[in-house]
Amino acid sequence: MVEFRLPKNSTVGKGRIFTAAPGASNVKNFRIYRWSPDDDSNPVVDTYEIDLDKIGPMVLDALIHIKNDVDSTLTFRRSCREGICGSCAMNIAGENTLACLKPIRDIEGDVAIYPLPHMPVIKDLVPDLDGAYAQLRSIDPWLKSDTAPPPDSERRQSIEERAELDGMWECILCFCCSTSCPSYWWNGDRYLGPATLLAAYRWIADSRDEHAGDRLDALEDPLKLYACRTIMNCTQTCPKGLNPAKAIGRIKELQLERKA
Amino acid sequence: MSNPKKPHVTVMRSQLSRARGLGSGQAGVGHWWAERASAVALVPLSGWFVIQVFRLAGASQPEVAKWGARPFNTTMMLSLVILTFYHTQLGLQVIIDDYVHGKAHLPAGLLMKGIVFLLGLFGAVSVLKLALAGSSRSTIAAR
């Protein structure tokens, strides 16, 4: 059965409070999920009082400030800090997004920060995405063409054919969408999830690819594809403003189209 | 020998092997489409039924029996009953797929389909009884 409650060793306790320096005027509380595999204790939520006048505007700026100046044990992924690498995906104020693209001023009250939901946690805000990456690998996210490319040039597309890929090539694989999806929480072992299905449709829709039929065959499954219940969390949460639900809808349309 | 603090690992299968699983079931399109087609068909049928219920409000038993004996009404009622329970079964299957995992999945689906089938059959038999009994009574009355 589906798990409606957290397992005992996952219930979250109260953590430490890191108070702001005296004289700080513009203080906001950051309540951050902490768990370490190095001891046997349950996860806790630590509270960091941060002077917003001392840091940049984004949530990632606060996290970097905490790690550099307050508590170096805080663990999170980040790299580009401008929304193109997808590393700092996490659940901020109840919504999966990229810490580097989320302005602190958009959040009312305390800023609650958790790792991406329903994934195994490696440490603090770092989720284990191995399963999601393997699912992406399973749909063969690369060009498959039996026709040899022209000897002296690249494979060509019309302007219209290239436009078909807009809204899909921009995906940075942060997995905010997949980990926001209840279907992926309940059936993530079999349902591929919106990020992987968006990638699958990106190759089905590519005019240079010659294996759309094989790709549709591989997706025609009650759970791999059809566990999508059009909940639309994926589209609502995507920090890049993409629409994975639409791509999944297109795959379902194509599955129907080739039956008749 | 083995470290008692170290948990025993039971799954060492690769992530890709787990992601690929048993491959594609080559199913799902029919279920998905039937769910949507039956939902669309139920919109006019349900609307018609609601109007009929209001029209028959306060009617006597013979009046309702006469209404139920008309072939058009019988056809509409049978369509409504059959499609409603067909759609119910499709929808409940989705819920079972979502929330019941492992060995309980197959029996849960069978039990649900059995119950929905019997309820639907009960509805269809009731509609037919009204249709056929009504006609025989009117034959007797005509004599």
Coordinates of C-alpha atoms in Angstrom, one line a residue:
Chain A
M1 CA 0.0 0.0 0.0
V2 CA 0.9 3.6 -0.4
E3 CA 2.6 5.3 2.5
F4 CA 0.5 8.0 4.0
R5 CA 2.8 8.5 7.0
L6 CA 6.5 9.0 7.3
P7 CA 8.4 5.9 8.6
K8 CA 9.5 6.3 12.2
N9 CA 13.1 7.1 11.4
S10 CA 11.9 9.9 9.0
T11 CA 9.8 11.9 11.4
V12 CA 11.3 15.4 11.6
G13 CA 12.2 16.8 15.0
K14 CA 13.1 20.3 16.2
G15 CA 16.7 21.3 15.6
R16 CA 19.1 24.0 16.7
I17 CA 18.5 27.8 16.3
F18 CA 21.3 30.0 15.0
T19 CA 20.5 33.5 16.1
A20 CA 21.4 36.5 14.1
A21 CA 24.2 38.9 15.2
P22 CA 23.0 41.6 17.6
G23 CA 22.1 44.8 15.6
A24 CA 20.8 42.9 12.6
S25 CA 17.9 44.9 11.3
N26 CA 16.4 42.9 8.4
V27 CA 16.2 39.4 9.8
K28 CA 14.4 36.5 8.2
N29 CA 14.2 32.9 9.5
F30 CA 15.3 30.1 7.3
R31 CA 14.0 26.7 8.6
I32 CA 16.1 24.0 6.9
Y33 CA 15.8 20.3 6.9
R34 CA 18.9 18.5 8.3
W35 CA 19.8 14.9 8.2
S36 CA 23.1 13.1 8.2
P37 CA 23.8 9.5 7.5
D38 CA 26.8 9.6 9.9
D39 CA 24.7 9.3 13.1
D40 CA 21.6 7.3 13.9
S41 CA 19.3 10.3 14.7
N42 CA 16.2 11.4 12.9
P43 CA 16.1 14.4 10.6
V44 CA 15.6 17.8 12.3
V45 CA 14.7 21.3 11.1
D46 CA 17.4 23.9 12.0
T47 CA 16.5 27.6 12.2
Y48 CA 18.9 30.2 10.9
E49 CA 18.2 33.8 11.5
I50 CA 19.7 35.6 8.5
D51 CA 20.3 39.4 8.0
L52 CA 19.0 39.9 4.5
D53 CA 21.0 43.2 4.2
K54 CA 24.2 41.1 4.2
I55 CA 23.3 38.7 1.3
G56 CA 22.1 38.6 -2.3
P57 CA 18.4 38.4 -3.3
M58 CA 18.0 34.7 -3.9
V59 CA 17.4 31.7 -1.6
L60 CA 20.7 30.3 -2.8
D61 CA 22.5 33.4 -1.6
A62 CA 21.2 32.7 1.8
L63 CA 22.3 29.0 1.7
I64 CA 25.8 30.0 0.5
H65 CA 26.0 32.6 3.3
I66 CA 24.9 30.0 5.9
K67 CA 27.5 27.5 4.6
N68 CA 30.3 30.1 4.4
D69 CA 29.6 32.1 7.6
V70 CA 27.2 30.4 9.9
D71 CA 27.3 26.6 9.7
S72 CA 29.7 24.9 7.3
T73 CA 28.0 21.5 7.9
L74 CA 24.9 22.4 5.9
T75 CA 25.0 20.3 2.7
F76 CA 23.4 21.2 -0.6
R77 CA 24.1 21.0 -4.3
R78 CA 24.8 24.1 -6.4
S79 CA 26.9 25.0 -9.3
C80 CA 25.9 27.7 -11.9
R81 CA 23.8 29.9 -9.6
E82 CA 21.9 31.1 -12.7
G83 CA 19.2 28.5 -13.4
I84 CA 21.0 26.4 -16.1
C85 CA 22.6 23.5 -14.3
G86 CA 19.6 22.3 -12.2
S87 CA 21.8 21.4 -9.2
C88 CA 20.1 23.5 -6.5
A89 CA 16.6 22.0 -7.0
M90 CA 14.9 21.8 -3.7
N91 CA 11.5 22.3 -2.0
I92 CA 11.3 26.0 -0.9
A93 CA 8.2 27.3 0.9
G94 CA 6.3 24.2 -0.2
E95 CA 7.2 24.4 -3.8
N96 CA 9.9 22.6 -5.8
T97 CA 12.1 25.1 -7.5
L98 CA 15.7 26.2 -8.1
A99 CA 17.2 28.0 -5.1
C100 CA 19.2 30.3 -7.4
L101 CA 16.0 31.5 -9.2
K102 CA 13.8 31.9 -6.2
P103 CA 13.8 35.5 -4.8
I104 CA 13.7 35.6 -1.0
R105 CA 11.3 38.6 -1.1
D106 CA 8.7 36.4 -2.8
I107 CA 8.3 34.3 0.3
E108 CA 6.1 35.5 3.1
G109 CA 7.2 34.7 6.7
D110 CA 9.8 32.0 7.4
V111 CA 11.5 30.3 4.5
A112 CA 11.1 26.5 4.9
I113 CA 13.6 24.5 2.8
Y114 CA 13.5 20.8 2.3
P115 CA 15.1 18.4 -0.2
L116 CA 13.0 17.4 -3.3
P117 CA 10.1 15.4 -1.9
H118 CA 9.8 11.6 -1.7
M119 CA 13.4 10.8 -2.9
P120 CA 15.9 9.1 -0.7
V121 CA 18.0 11.7 1.1
I122 CA 21.8 11.4 0.9
K123 CA 22.4 14.3 3.3
D124 CA 20.5 17.5 4.3
L125 CA 19.2 19.0 1.0
V126 CA 20.9 16.5 -1.3
P127 CA 18.4 13.9 -2.7
D128 CA 19.4 10.6 -4.3
L129 CA 18.4 11.0 -8.0
D130 CA 20.0 7.8 -9.3
G131 CA 16.6 6.2 -10.0
A132 CA 15.4 9.2 -11.9
Y133 CA 18.6 9.4 -14.0
A134 CA 18.3 5.7 -14.8
Q135 CA 14.7 6.3 -16.0
L136 CA 15.9 9.1 -18.2
R137 CA 18.6 6.8 -19.6
S138 CA 16.0 4.0 -20.2
I139 CA 14.2 6.1 -22.8
D140 CA 17.3 6.5 -24.9
P141 CA 17.5 10.3 -24.9
W142 CA 19.6 10.7 -28.0
L143 CA 19.1 10.9 -31.7
K144 CA 18.4 7.5 -33.4
S145 CA 18.6 7.7 -37.1
D146 CA 19.3 4.9 -39.7
T147 CA 19.8 7.3 -42.5
A148 CA 23.4 8.4 -42.7
P149 CA 24.0 12.1 -42.2
P150 CA 25.1 14.1 -45.3
P151 CA 28.8 13.6 -45.7
D152 CA 29.6 17.3 -45.8
S153 CA 27.0 18.8 -43.5
E154 CA 24.8 18.4 -40.4
R155 CA 21.4 16.8 -40.4
R156 CA 19.0 19.5 -41.5
Q157 CA 15.6 20.6 -40.1
S158 CA 13.1 23.1 -41.4
I159 CA 12.3 26.1 -39.3
E160 CA 8.9 24.6 -38.5
E161 CA 10.4 21.3 -37.5
R162 CA 12.9 23.0 -35.3
A163 CA 10.1 25.0 -33.7
E164 CA 8.5 21.7 -32.6
L165 CA 11.3 21.3 -30.0
D166 CA 10.6 24.6 -28.4
G167 CA 9.5 24.2 -24.8
M168 CA 11.4 20.9 -24.5
W169 CA 15.0 21.5 -25.3
E170 CA 15.1 24.1 -22.5
C171 CA 14.6 21.4 -19.8
I172 CA 17.7 21.3 -17.5
L173 CA 16.8 18.0 -15.8
C174 CA 16.4 19.4 -12.3
F175 CA 13.6 16.9 -11.6
C176 CA 11.5 19.5 -9.8
C177 CA 8.5 18.3 -11.8
S178 CA 8.9 14.6 -11.3
T179 CA 9.4 15.0 -7.5
S180 CA 6.3 17.2 -7.3
C181 CA 4.1 14.6 -8.9
P182 CA 1.9 12.4 -6.5
S183 CA 1.8 9.7 -9.2
Y184 CA 5.6 9.7 -9.2
W185 CA 5.6 9.5 -5.4
W186 CA 3.3 6.5 -5.3
N187 CA 4.6 4.7 -8.4
G188 CA 8.0 6.2 -9.0
D189 CA 9.5 2.7 -9.5
R190 CA 7.5 2.2 -12.7
Y191 CA 6.0 5.6 -13.7
L192 CA 8.7 7.5 -15.6
G193 CA 7.7 10.9 -14.3
P194 CA 7.2 14.2 -16.2
A195 CA 10.9 15.1 -16.6
T196 CA 11.7 11.8 -18.4
L197 CA 8.4 11.8 -20.4
L198 CA 9.2 15.4 -21.6
A199 CA 12.6 14.2 -22.7
A200 CA 10.9 11.2 -24.4
Y201 CA 8.6 13.4 -26.4
R202 CA 11.5 15.8 -27.2
W203 CA 12.9 12.9 -29.3
I204 CA 9.6 11.6 -30.6
A205 CA 8.9 15.1 -31.9
D206 CA 12.4 15.6 -33.4
S207 CA 12.2 15.5 -37.2
R208 CA 15.7 14.0 -37.5
D209 CA 14.8 11.0 -35.3
E210 CA 13.6 7.9 -37.1
H211 CA 12.5 5.7 -34.1
A212 CA 9.3 7.4 -33.0
G213 CA 7.5 4.1 -33.2
D214 CA 10.0 2.2 -31.1
R215 CA 9.9 5.1 -28.6
L216 CA 6.1 5.0 -28.4
D217 CA 6.2 1.1 -28.1
A218 CA 8.5 1.5 -25.1
L219 CA 6.2 4.0 -23.4
E220 CA 2.9 2.2 -24.1
D221 CA 2.4 0.9 -20.5
P222 CA -0.3 1.3 -17.9
L223 CA 2.3 2.8 -15.5
K224 CA 5.4 4.0 -17.4
L225 CA 3.2 6.6 -19.2
Y226 CA -0.5 6.2 -18.2
A227 CA 0.2 6.7 -14.4
C228 CA 0.0 10.3 -15.4
R229 CA -3.3 11.5 -14.0
T230 CA -3.0 15.0 -15.4
I231 CA -2.5 16.5 -11.9
M232 CA -0.5 19.3 -13.5
N233 CA 1.9 19.8 -10.5
C234 CA 4.7 19.4 -13.0
T235 CA 3.7 22.3 -15.1
Q236 CA 2.9 24.5 -12.1
T237 CA 6.3 23.9 -10.4
C238 CA 8.7 24.0 -13.4
P239 CA 11.3 26.7 -12.6
K240 CA 12.0 27.1 -16.3
G241 CA 8.3 27.7 -17.1
L242 CA 8.0 24.5 -19.3
N243 CA 4.9 22.4 -19.7
P244 CA 5.7 18.7 -19.2
A245 CA 2.0 17.9 -18.8
K246 CA 1.4 19.1 -22.4
A247 CA 4.2 16.8 -23.7
I248 CA 2.7 13.9 -21.9
G249 CA -0.7 14.7 -23.4
R250 CA 0.9 14.7 -26.9
I251 CA 2.4 11.3 -26.3
K252 CA -1.0 10.0 -25.2
E253 CA -2.5 11.5 -28.4
L254 CA 0.1 9.8 -30.6
Q255 CA -0.5 6.5 -28.8
L256 CA -4.2 6.8 -29.7
E257 CA -3.5 8.1 -33.2
R258 CA -1.4 5.1 -34.2
K259 CA -4.1 2.6 -33.0
A260 CA -6.6 3.7 -35.6
Chain B
M1 CA 32.0 -12.1 10.4
S2 CA 29.2 -9.8 9.2
N3 CA 28.9 -6.4 10.9
P4 CA 25.5 -6.3 12.7
K5 CA 25.3 -2.6 12.4
K6 CA 25.6 -2.7 8.6
P7 CA 22.2 -3.3 7.0
H8 CA 21.9 -6.4 4.8
V9 CA 21.6 -5.3 1.2
T10 CA 19.0 -7.3 -0.7
V11 CA 18.9 -5.5 -4.0
M12 CA 22.1 -5.0 -5.9
R13 CA 20.4 -4.9 -9.3
S14 CA 21.5 -1.8 -11.3
Q15 CA 19.4 1.3 -11.4
L16 CA 19.0 0.9 -15.2
S17 CA 17.8 -2.6 -14.8
R18 CA 15.3 -1.4 -12.2
A19 CA 14.2 1.5 -14.4
R20 CA 13.7 -0.8 -17.5
G21 CA 11.9 -3.3 -15.3
L22 CA 9.8 -5.8 -17.2
G23 CA 9.6 -3.5 -20.2
S24 CA 6.4 -2.0 -21.6
G25 CA 3.1 -3.8 -20.9
Q26 CA 1.8 -2.7 -24.4
A27 CA -1.4 -1.6 -22.8
G28 CA -3.0 1.5 -21.3
V29 CA -4.2 3.3 -24.5
G30 CA -7.5 1.4 -24.5
H31 CA -8.2 2.0 -20.8
W32 CA -7.3 5.7 -21.1
W33 CA -9.5 6.3 -24.2
A34 CA -12.4 4.3 -22.8
E35 CA -12.3 6.4 -19.6
R36 CA -12.6 9.6 -21.6
A37 CA -15.1 8.4 -24.2
S38 CA -17.5 7.0 -21.5
A39 CA -17.1 10.2 -19.5
V40 CA -18.2 12.3 -22.5
A41 CA -21.1 10.0 -23.3
L42 CA -22.3 10.2 -19.7
V43 CA -22.7 14.0 -19.9
P44 CA -25.9 14.1 -22.0
L45 CA -27.2 10.8 -20.5
S46 CA -26.8 12.2 -16.9
G47 CA -28.4 15.5 -18.0
W48 CA -31.3 13.7 -19.5
F49 CA -31.7 11.6 -16.3
V50 CA -31.7 14.6 -14.0
I51 CA -34.4 16.3 -16.1
Q52 CA -36.5 13.1 -16.0
V53 CA -36.2 12.8 -12.2
F54 CA -37.5 16.4 -11.9
R55 CA -40.3 15.7 -14.4
L56 CA -41.4 12.6 -12.5
A57 CA -41.2 14.2 -9.1
G58 CA -44.5 13.5 -7.3
A59 CA -45.7 11.2 -10.0
S60 CA -47.7 8.1 -8.9
Q61 CA -46.3 4.6 -9.2
P62 CA -48.4 3.7 -12.4
E63 CA -47.2 6.9 -14.0
V64 CA -43.5 6.1 -13.3
A65 CA -44.1 2.5 -14.5
K66 CA -45.6 3.8 -17.7
W67 CA -42.6 6.1 -18.1
G68 CA -40.2 3.2 -17.6
A69 CA -42.0 1.0 -20.1
R70 CA -41.4 3.4 -23.0
P71 CA -38.7 1.9 -25.3
F72 CA -36.9 5.3 -25.6
N73 CA -36.7 5.7 -21.8
T74 CA -35.6 2.0 -21.4
T75 CA -32.8 2.5 -24.0
M76 CA -31.6 5.7 -22.3
M77 CA -31.8 4.2 -18.8
L78 CA -29.9 1.1 -19.9
S79 CA -27.2 3.2 -21.6
L80 CA -26.9 5.3 -18.5
V81 CA -26.6 2.3 -16.1
I82 CA -24.2 0.3 -18.3
L83 CA -21.9 3.3 -19.0
T84 CA -22.0 4.6 -15.4
F85 CA -20.8 1.3 -14.0
Y86 CA -18.4 0.7 -16.9
H87 CA -16.9 4.1 -16.2
T88 CA -16.9 3.5 -12.4
Q89 CA -14.9 0.3 -12.9
L90 CA -12.3 2.1 -15.1
G91 CA -11.9 4.9 -12.6
L92 CA -11.7 2.6 -9.5
Q93 CA -9.0 0.6 -11.3
V94 CA -6.9 3.7 -11.6
I95 CA -7.2 4.3 -7.9
I96 CA -6.2 0.7 -7.2
D97 CA -3.2 1.0 -9.5
D98 CA -2.2 4.1 -7.6
Y99 CA -2.6 3.0 -4.1
V100 CA -2.5 -0.8 -3.9
H101 CA 0.9 -2.3 -4.6
G102 CA 2.4 -5.8 -4.6
K103 CA 0.4 -9.1 -4.2
A104 CA -2.8 -7.3 -3.2
H105 CA -3.1 -5.5 -6.5
L106 CA -4.6 -8.2 -8.6
P107 CA -7.2 -9.5 -6.0
A108 CA -8.2 -5.9 -5.2
G109 CA -8.9 -5.2 -8.8
L110 CA -10.9 -8.5 -9.2
L111 CA -12.9 -7.8 -6.1
M112 CA -13.7 -4.3 -7.2
K113 CA -14.7 -5.4 -10.7
G114 CA -16.9 -8.2 -9.3
I115 CA -18.8 -5.8 -7.0
V116 CA -19.2 -3.1 -9.7
F117 CA -20.4 -5.8 -12.2
L118 CA -23.1 -7.0 -9.8
L119 CA -24.2 -3.5 -8.9
G120 CA -24.4 -2.7 -12.6
L121 CA -26.3 -5.9 -13.4
F122 CA -28.7 -5.1 -10.6
G123 CA -29.4 -1.7 -12.1
A124 CA -29.9 -3.1 -15.6
V125 CA -32.3 -5.9 -14.4
S126 CA -34.3 -3.3 -12.5
V127 CA -34.6 -1.1 -15.6
L128 CA -35.7 -4.2 -17.7
K129 CA -38.1 -5.3 -15.0
L130 CA -39.8 -1.9 -15.1
A131 CA -39.8 -2.0 -18.9
L132 CA -41.2 -5.5 -19.3
A133 CA -43.5 -5.6 -16.3
G134 CA -45.0 -2.3 -17.4
S135 CA -45.8 -3.7 -20.8
S136 CA -47.4 -6.9 -19.5
R137 CA -49.5 -5.0 -17.1
S138 CA -50.8 -2.7 -19.8
T139 CA -51.6 -5.8 -21.9
I140 CA -53.6 -7.2 -19.1
A141 CA -55.4 -3.9 -18.6
A142 CA -56.2 -3.7 -22.3
R143 CA -57.9 -7.0 -22.1

